[in-house]
Short mmCIF file of C-alpha atoms in Angstrom, two decimals:
data_model
loop_
_atom_site.label_atom_id
_atom_site.label_comp_id
_atom_site.label_asym_id
_atom_site.label_seq_id
_atom_site.Cartn_x
_atom_site.Cartn_y
_atom_site.Cartn_z
CA UNK U 1 38.16 49.75 44.94
CA UNK U 2 34.94 50.68 43.13
CA UNK U 3 34.20 53.75 41.00
CA UNK U 4 32.01 56.29 42.76
CA UNK U 5 28.65 56.66 41.02
CA UNK U 6 28.94 53.45 39.00
CA UNK U 7 26.52 50.68 39.83
CA UNK U 8 28.20 47.44 40.86
CA UNK U 9 25.98 45.60 38.38
CA UNK U 10 27.56 47.28 35.33
CA UNK U 11 29.29 44.47 33.41
CA UNK U 12 32.93 44.64 32.42
CA UNK U 13 34.12 43.87 28.92
CA UNK U 14 37.40 42.72 27.39
CA UNK U 15 40.23 42.44 26.86
CA UNK U 16 41.15 40.19 29.75
CA UNK U 17 44.51 41.90 30.38
CA UNK U 18 42.86 45.28 31.09
CA UNK U 19 41.81 46.50 34.53
CA UNK U 20 40.65 50.11 34.60
CA UNK U 21 41.17 50.37 38.35
CA UNK U 22 44.90 49.84 37.80
CA UNK U 23 45.02 52.52 35.09
CA UNK U 24 43.27 55.29 37.03
CA UNK U 25 45.25 57.44 39.42
CA UNK U 26 44.43 56.64 43.08
CA UNK U 27 43.53 60.24 43.90
CA UNK U 28 40.96 60.19 41.08
CA UNK U 29 39.39 56.99 42.36
CA UNK U 30 39.12 58.54 45.81
CA UNK U 31 37.64 61.77 44.47
CA UNK U 32 34.21 62.88 45.63
CA UNK U 33 32.89 65.11 42.82
CA UNK U 34 31.74 68.65 43.44
CA UNK U 35 27.98 68.69 44.02
CA UNK U 36 26.27 71.26 41.77
CA UNK U 37 23.14 73.12 42.76
CA UNK U 38 21.40 71.60 39.74
CA UNK U 39 22.45 68.04 40.54
CA UNK U 40 19.49 67.62 42.88
CA UNK U 41 16.76 69.98 41.67
CA UNK U 42 16.23 71.84 38.39
CA UNK U 43 12.67 73.18 38.79
CA UNK U 44 10.81 75.42 41.21
CA UNK U 45 11.76 78.70 42.86
CA UNK U 46 15.51 78.32 42.57
CA UNK U 47 17.17 80.12 45.47
CA UNK U 48 20.07 77.72 45.93
CA UNK U 49 22.84 78.74 43.48
CA UNK U 50 23.38 82.48 44.05
CA UNK U 51 22.21 83.28 40.52
CA UNK U 52 20.86 86.66 39.38
CA UNK U 53 17.10 86.22 39.73
CA UNK U 54 16.35 89.28 37.57
CA UNK U 55 17.72 87.61 34.45
CA UNK U 56 20.46 88.63 32.01
CA UNK U 57 21.07 92.25 31.05
CA UNK U 58 21.64 91.85 27.31
CA UNK U 59 19.76 94.46 25.26
CA UNK U 60 18.09 93.02 22.15
CA UNK U 61 19.41 94.44 18.90
CA UNK U 62 16.17 93.82 17.03
CA UNK U 63 18.09 93.36 13.78
CA UNK U 64 18.88 89.67 14.06
CA UNK U 65 17.59 86.43 15.48
CA UNK U 66 18.11 86.80 19.22
CA UNK U 67 16.13 83.70 20.18
CA UNK U 68 19.08 82.27 22.10
CA UNK U 69 18.63 85.09 24.61
CA UNK U 70 15.22 83.64 25.49
CA UNK U 71 17.05 80.82 27.27
CA UNK U 72 17.49 81.00 31.04
CA UNK U 73 21.00 82.37 30.76
CA UNK U 74 20.89 83.69 34.31
CA UNK U 75 20.70 80.09 35.55
CA UNK U 76 23.61 77.68 35.66
CA UNK U 77 23.42 75.08 32.87
CA UNK U 78 22.36 71.49 33.38
CA UNK U 79 25.52 69.75 34.69
CA UNK U 80 24.47 66.38 33.24
CA UNK U 81 23.13 67.49 29.82
CA UNK U 82 20.98 64.39 29.66
CA UNK U 83 18.97 65.71 26.72
CA UNK U 84 22.08 65.35 24.56
CA UNK U 85 23.30 62.14 26.17
CA UNK U 86 19.99 60.43 25.51
CA UNK U 87 20.88 60.46 21.80
CA UNK U 88 23.98 58.25 22.27
CA UNK U 89 24.94 55.57 24.79
CA UNK U 90 28.05 55.85 26.98
CA UNK U 91 28.97 59.44 26.16
CA UNK U 92 30.88 62.22 27.91
CA UNK U 93 30.66 65.86 26.79
CA UNK U 94 33.62 68.22 26.84
CA UNK U 95 34.50 71.75 25.83
CA UNK U 96 35.84 70.59 22.50
CA UNK U 97 37.99 67.48 22.24
CA UNK U 98 40.81 69.43 23.88
CA UNK U 99 39.14 69.31 27.30
CA UNK U 100 38.71 65.56 26.93
CA UNK U 101 42.37 65.09 25.98
CA UNK U 102 43.48 67.05 29.04
CA UNK U 103 41.03 65.29 31.34
CA UNK U 104 42.10 61.82 30.19
CA UNK U 105 45.69 62.68 31.03
CA UNK U 106 44.79 64.05 34.46
CA UNK U 107 42.67 60.98 35.23
CA UNK U 108 45.08 58.28 34.05
CA UNK U 109 48.63 59.62 33.90
CA UNK U 110 50.64 60.56 37.00
CA UNK U 111 52.70 63.74 36.43
CA UNK U 112 56.43 63.20 36.33
CA UNK U 113 55.96 59.43 36.44
CA UNK U 114 53.70 57.97 33.75
CA UNK U 115 53.76 58.67 29.99
CA UNK U 116 51.64 58.84 26.87
CA UNK U 117 52.46 57.56 23.39
CA UNK U 118 51.81 59.55 20.21
CA UNK U 119 52.36 58.84 16.51
CA UNK U 120 53.74 61.97 14.80
CA UNK U 121 52.91 63.71 12.58
CA UNK U 122 49.75 64.13 14.62
CA UNK U 123 47.53 66.63 16.42
CA UNK U 124 49.70 69.02 18.40
CA UNK U 125 47.47 69.30 21.47
CA UNK U 126 48.49 65.83 22.68
CA UNK U 127 52.03 67.10 23.29
CA UNK U 128 50.87 70.47 24.60
CA UNK U 129 48.54 68.89 27.18
CA UNK U 130 51.26 66.42 28.15
CA UNK U 131 53.75 69.21 28.80
CA UNK U 132 51.22 71.23 30.80
CA UNK U 133 50.57 68.17 32.96
CA UNK U 134 54.30 67.32 33.34
CA UNK U 135 53.91 64.13 31.31
CA UNK U 136 56.51 62.72 28.93
CA UNK U 137 55.42 61.71 25.42
CA UNK U 138 56.91 58.63 23.76
CA UNK U 139 56.94 59.06 19.97
CA UNK U 140 56.38 56.29 17.42
CA UNK U 141 56.36 58.13 14.08
CA UNK U 142 53.96 57.06 11.38
CA UNK U 143 55.57 55.19 8.49
CA UNK U 144 55.66 57.16 5.24
CA UNK U 145 55.97 55.14 2.04
CA UNK U 146 56.20 56.42 -1.51
CA UNK U 147 57.00 59.96 -0.37
CA UNK U 148 56.45 62.82 -2.78
CA UNK U 149 59.44 63.23 -5.05
CA UNK U 150 60.17 59.48 -5.06
CA UNK U 151 59.09 58.25 -8.46
CA UNK U 152 56.08 60.57 -8.48
CA UNK U 153 54.12 58.47 -6.00
CA UNK U 154 51.87 60.01 -3.40
CA UNK U 155 53.12 59.49 0.16
CA UNK U 156 51.07 57.19 2.40
CA UNK U 157 51.15 57.07 6.20
CA UNK U 158 50.50 54.06 8.39
CA UNK U 159 50.73 53.20 12.08
CA UNK U 160 53.68 50.96 12.88
CA UNK U 161 52.09 48.50 15.30
CA UNK U 162 55.35 46.62 15.82
CA UNK U 163 57.07 49.83 16.96
CA UNK U 164 54.23 50.65 19.34
CA UNK U 165 54.50 47.17 20.84
CA UNK U 166 58.26 47.61 21.25
CA UNK U 167 57.74 50.94 22.99
CA UNK U 168 55.17 49.44 25.35
CA UNK U 169 57.43 46.50 26.13
CA UNK U 170 60.31 48.85 26.89
CA UNK U 171 58.27 51.27 29.01
CA UNK U 172 55.34 49.96 31.09
CA UNK U 173 54.69 53.51 32.37
CA UNK U 174 52.84 54.32 29.12
CA UNK U 175 49.20 54.75 30.15
CA UNK U 176 47.57 56.31 27.07
CA UNK U 177 48.11 55.77 23.33
CA UNK U 178 46.71 58.53 21.10
CA UNK U 179 45.74 57.60 17.54
CA UNK U 180 44.34 60.30 15.25
CA UNK U 181 42.09 58.77 12.57
CA UNK U 182 41.79 60.32 10.04
CA UNK U 183 45.05 61.93 11.02
CA UNK U 184 45.84 65.60 11.35
CA UNK U 185 47.81 66.62 9.32
CA UNK U 186 48.05 63.35 7.40
CA UNK U 187 44.38 62.89 6.53
CA UNK U 188 45.02 59.14 6.80
CA UNK U 189 42.41 56.74 8.15
CA UNK U 190 43.69 54.05 10.52
CA UNK U 191 42.19 50.62 9.75
CA UNK U 192 40.12 49.07 12.53
CA UNK U 193 42.35 46.00 12.32
CA UNK U 194 45.27 48.18 13.42
CA UNK U 195 43.28 49.59 16.34
CA UNK U 196 42.27 46.06 17.36
CA UNK U 197 45.88 44.87 17.26
CA UNK U 198 46.87 47.52 19.80
CA UNK U 199 43.81 47.02 22.00
CA UNK U 200 44.46 43.27 22.11
CA UNK U 201 48.17 43.53 22.91
CA UNK U 202 48.41 41.97 26.39
CA UNK U 203 51.53 43.90 27.42
CA UNK U 204 49.73 47.23 27.13
CA UNK U 205 47.66 47.73 30.26
CA UNK U 206 46.49 51.25 29.47
CA UNK U 207 43.87 52.92 27.28
CA UNK U 208 43.83 53.55 23.54
CA UNK U 209 42.36 56.93 22.55
CA UNK U 210 41.15 57.21 18.94
CA UNK U 211 40.61 60.82 17.90
CA UNK U 212 37.96 60.87 15.16
CA UNK U 213 37.47 64.60 14.62
CA UNK U 214 37.34 64.03 10.84
CA UNK U 215 35.67 60.62 10.74
CA UNK U 216 32.52 61.80 8.94
CA UNK U 217 34.60 62.60 5.85
CA UNK U 218 35.75 58.96 5.61
CA UNK U 219 33.82 55.80 4.72
CA UNK U 220 30.67 54.93 6.69
CA UNK U 221 32.12 51.84 8.41
CA UNK U 222 35.44 53.39 9.41
CA UNK U 223 34.68 54.51 12.99
CA UNK U 224 36.17 52.75 15.99
CA UNK U 225 32.90 53.39 17.85
CA UNK U 226 31.85 49.93 16.62
CA UNK U 227 34.58 48.43 18.87
CA UNK U 228 33.42 50.01 22.14
CA UNK U 229 31.01 47.18 22.92
CA UNK U 230 33.99 44.79 23.01
CA UNK U 231 36.77 46.85 24.59
CA UNK U 232 36.90 48.53 27.97
CA UNK U 233 40.32 49.99 27.14
CA UNK U 234 39.08 52.15 24.24
CA UNK U 235 38.00 55.80 24.11
CA UNK U 236 36.74 57.36 20.87
CA UNK U 237 36.65 61.15 20.61
CA UNK U 238 34.46 63.01 18.13
CA UNK U 239 33.40 66.65 17.73
CA UNK U 240 30.77 68.97 16.32
CA UNK U 241 33.50 71.27 14.99
CA UNK U 242 34.14 69.68 11.58
CA UNK U 243 31.31 67.85 9.81
CA UNK U 244 28.61 69.73 11.74
CA UNK U 245 30.32 73.06 11.04
CA UNK U 246 30.08 74.17 14.68
CA UNK U 247 33.69 74.97 15.59
CA UNK U 248 32.54 78.08 17.45
CA UNK U 249 30.29 76.08 19.77
CA UNK U 250 33.18 74.06 21.25
CA UNK U 251 31.54 70.70 21.93
CA UNK U 252 33.47 67.46 21.89
CA UNK U 253 32.37 63.98 22.91
CA UNK U 254 34.08 60.91 24.29
CA UNK U 255 32.54 57.48 23.84
CA UNK U 256 33.67 54.58 26.01
CA UNK U 257 32.42 51.91 28.41
CA UNK U 258 30.51 53.14 31.51
CA UNK U 259 33.39 52.90 34.04
CA UNK U 260 35.59 55.41 32.24
CA UNK U 261 32.64 57.66 31.35
CA UNK U 262 31.71 57.75 35.04
CA UNK U 263 35.25 58.68 36.08
CA UNK U 264 35.38 61.51 33.52
CA UNK U 265 32.00 62.72 34.76
CA UNK U 266 33.23 62.66 38.37
CA UNK U 267 36.30 64.69 37.46
CA UNK U 268 35.01 67.37 35.06
CA UNK U 269 34.25 70.97 36.02
CA UNK U 270 30.69 71.29 37.40
CA UNK U 271 29.07 73.24 34.54
CA UNK U 272 31.48 72.63 31.67
CA UNK U 273 28.86 72.74 28.87
CA UNK U 274 27.10 76.09 28.56
CA UNK U 275 23.36 76.49 27.99
CA UNK U 276 23.81 78.08 24.50
CA UNK U 277 26.18 75.28 23.48
CA UNK U 278 23.72 72.59 24.61
CA UNK U 279 20.84 74.37 22.87
CA UNK U 280 22.74 74.58 19.57
CA UNK U 281 23.97 71.00 19.87
CA UNK U 282 20.44 69.67 20.29
CA UNK U 283 19.38 71.61 17.20
CA UNK U 284 22.33 70.17 15.27
CA UNK U 285 21.37 66.61 16.27
CA UNK U 286 17.78 66.98 15.03
CA UNK U 287 17.03 64.72 12.01
CA UNK U 288 16.72 67.62 9.56
CA UNK U 289 20.04 69.08 10.69
CA UNK U 290 21.82 65.71 10.47
CA UNK U 291 20.48 65.34 6.94
CA UNK U 292 21.82 68.79 6.05
CA UNK U 293 25.18 67.88 7.60
CA UNK U 294 25.43 64.76 5.44
CA UNK U 295 24.58 66.78 2.35
CA UNK U 296 27.36 69.23 3.20
CA UNK U 297 29.80 66.35 3.65
CA UNK U 298 28.94 65.01 0.19
CA UNK U 299 29.56 68.47 -1.28
CA UNK U 300 32.90 68.84 0.52
CA UNK U 301 34.06 65.37 -0.56
CA UNK U 302 33.25 66.22 -4.19
CA UNK U 303 35.05 69.54 -3.78
CA UNK U 304 38.03 67.73 -2.27
CA UNK U 305 38.31 65.61 -5.38
CA UNK U 306 38.18 68.66 -7.63
CA UNK U 307 40.72 70.51 -5.49
CA UNK U 308 43.14 67.58 -5.69
CA UNK U 309 42.75 67.50 -9.46
CA UNK U 310 43.32 71.25 -9.79
CA UNK U 311 46.40 71.11 -7.59
CA UNK U 312 47.79 68.18 -9.59
CA UNK U 313 47.55 70.39 -12.67
CA UNK U 314 50.15 72.65 -11.07
CA UNK U 315 52.83 69.96 -11.11
CA UNK U 316 54.98 71.89 -13.59
CA UNK U 317 55.15 74.75 -11.07
CA UNK U 318 56.41 72.50 -8.27
CA UNK U 319 53.21 71.36 -6.55
CA UNK U 320 53.79 67.71 -5.68
CA UNK U 321 51.20 64.98 -5.42
CA UNK U 322 49.11 65.09 -2.25
CA UNK U 323 50.37 62.93 0.60
CA UNK U 324 48.26 61.05 3.14
CA UNK U 325 44.93 59.33 2.74
CA UNK U 326 42.76 62.33 1.81
CA UNK U 327 40.07 61.06 4.19
CA UNK U 328 39.42 64.43 5.88
CA UNK U 329 38.22 67.91 4.87
CA UNK U 330 41.72 69.01 3.90
CA UNK U 331 44.55 68.00 1.61
CA UNK U 332 48.31 68.11 2.17
CA UNK U 333 50.61 68.90 -0.74
CA UNK U 334 54.41 69.26 -0.86
CA UNK U 335 55.94 72.25 -2.61
CA UNK U 336 58.97 71.06 -4.54
CA UNK U 337 62.24 72.76 -5.37
CA UNK U 338 64.18 72.71 -8.64
CA UNK U 339 65.54 69.27 -7.74
CA UNK U 340 62.02 67.83 -7.46
CA UNK U 341 62.31 67.36 -3.69
CA UNK U 342 60.13 68.98 -0.98
CA UNK U 343 61.44 72.48 -0.29
CA UNK U 344 60.60 74.09 3.05
CA UNK U 345 61.95 77.49 2.02
CA UNK U 346 59.78 77.62 -1.09
CA UNK U 347 56.77 76.30 0.85
CA UNK U 348 57.18 79.00 3.51
CA UNK U 349 57.45 81.69 0.84
CA UNK U 350 54.23 80.46 -0.79
CA UNK U 351 52.50 80.25 2.60
CA UNK U 352 53.38 83.83 3.53
CA UNK U 353 52.71 85.28 0.08
CA UNK U 354 49.28 83.68 -0.05
CA UNK U 355 48.30 85.07 3.35
CA UNK U 356 49.97 88.49 3.30
CA UNK U 357 49.59 89.48 -0.34
CA UNK U 358 46.71 87.42 -1.72
CA UNK U 359 44.23 86.98 1.11
CA UNK U 360 44.39 83.16 1.12
CA UNK U 361 45.37 81.51 4.40
CA UNK U 362 46.59 77.91 4.41
CA UNK U 363 48.72 76.08 7.00
CA UNK U 364 52.45 75.43 6.76
CA UNK U 365 53.26 71.91 8.01
CA UNK U 366 56.81 71.46 6.74
CA UNK U 367 58.26 71.04 10.23
CA UNK U 368 56.19 67.91 10.92
CA UNK U 369 57.86 64.48 10.44
CA UNK U 370 57.25 63.17 6.93
CA UNK U 371 55.69 66.48 5.83
CA UNK U 372 58.71 68.30 4.46
CA UNK U 373 57.75 71.23 2.27
CA UNK U 374 54.05 70.65 2.87
CA UNK U 375 51.08 72.98 3.02
CA UNK U 376 47.75 71.84 4.46
CA UNK U 377 44.79 73.27 2.56
CA UNK U 378 41.28 73.04 3.99
CA UNK U 379 38.56 72.28 1.45
CA UNK U 380 36.57 75.51 1.15
CA UNK U 381 33.62 76.52 -0.99
CA UNK U 382 33.97 76.00 -4.73
CA UNK U 383 34.78 79.68 -5.17
CA UNK U 384 37.32 79.66 -2.34
CA UNK U 385 39.02 76.59 -3.78
CA UNK U 386 39.25 78.13 -7.25
CA UNK U 387 40.68 81.33 -5.81
CA UNK U 388 43.26 79.41 -3.76
CA UNK U 389 44.44 77.42 -6.78
CA UNK U 390 44.62 80.58 -8.91
CA UNK U 391 46.68 82.40 -6.29
CA UNK U 392 49.01 79.42 -5.83
CA UNK U 393 49.59 79.38 -9.60
CA UNK U 394 50.30 83.11 -9.65
CA UNK U 395 52.74 83.07 -6.73
CA UNK U 396 54.69 80.04 -7.97
CA UNK U 397 54.82 81.41 -11.52
CA UNK U 398 56.51 84.54 -10.21
CA UNK U 399 59.39 82.78 -8.45
#
């Protein structure tokens, strides 16, 4: 069976054990996508989509830049968004990475039958989407070595490839493997050699999904995008939310070989990317904006280093050494008890006191595997970081 909309001349790529037709659900392969009004024609007197021909009814405030209201907001957006896709080969656009996660499950994983594999501690939406779609999640926890409180070493996380292979061997119903790199909440970058080892494993017939929401805060050659030309069983997700500072726009991207991109395109909602989102995204991808983004990354990486140093200076108050790889725009530190071990009760007290009494909001992660007693602290502005460290010192000094 062929994939609707994909030219027969599109070449397939490795590995030899992978066949995308066998991974996709039969009902998805048989799907005829909804035809949008804008699929055929986008110019002229448009009387085909039941839009409001008089335009939008937003009254200009006159006190701010309202240029976005000059867009044709009364018209449905371009369903293809080719202006954005022309910047990158083999790309699918979603409403944040979350839409892509959900869509991949609906395309590849049969509810109540097939499964996904995750590596906790990891991004929580993998499990949430799985439960919504009636999909079981097999868990292969990351390996934590040198945990905080053990000889003063900083904990490090790594993917246990041997355990993933064992899980795949034991359960051939696993269709998707989700790897978060750099991880959330671990901040740990997964080496490309590890990703390759899973992609090349002949007993796994499904697709490896590498979530790179924080990749721009890691080294330049760390992205798994470089592997797409070789592997048809790889999807790489990225987003404009983090390094581009556009979390409010909600635009995520999936990069993969054409067959899977075509299937995602066939399955998505007709007009999933709004006109304002596309307009802002194109502005963000302009050379000057990309340059500004890279400058901001450099500033945040320098601030991350300073924040880690300032937090380390609070060791006498029970702030342990940061765990993870520190390859993202956040750090994770354990709060220790009198015995020098991670203390969830003390961490929760600090978390609540910071937010409710001191106006500093961080994230409690102590319930995650390997993250006992941990708080996740996003790298803010220099002033925000200084204030956070000061308030942490004050709260811990009082208990």
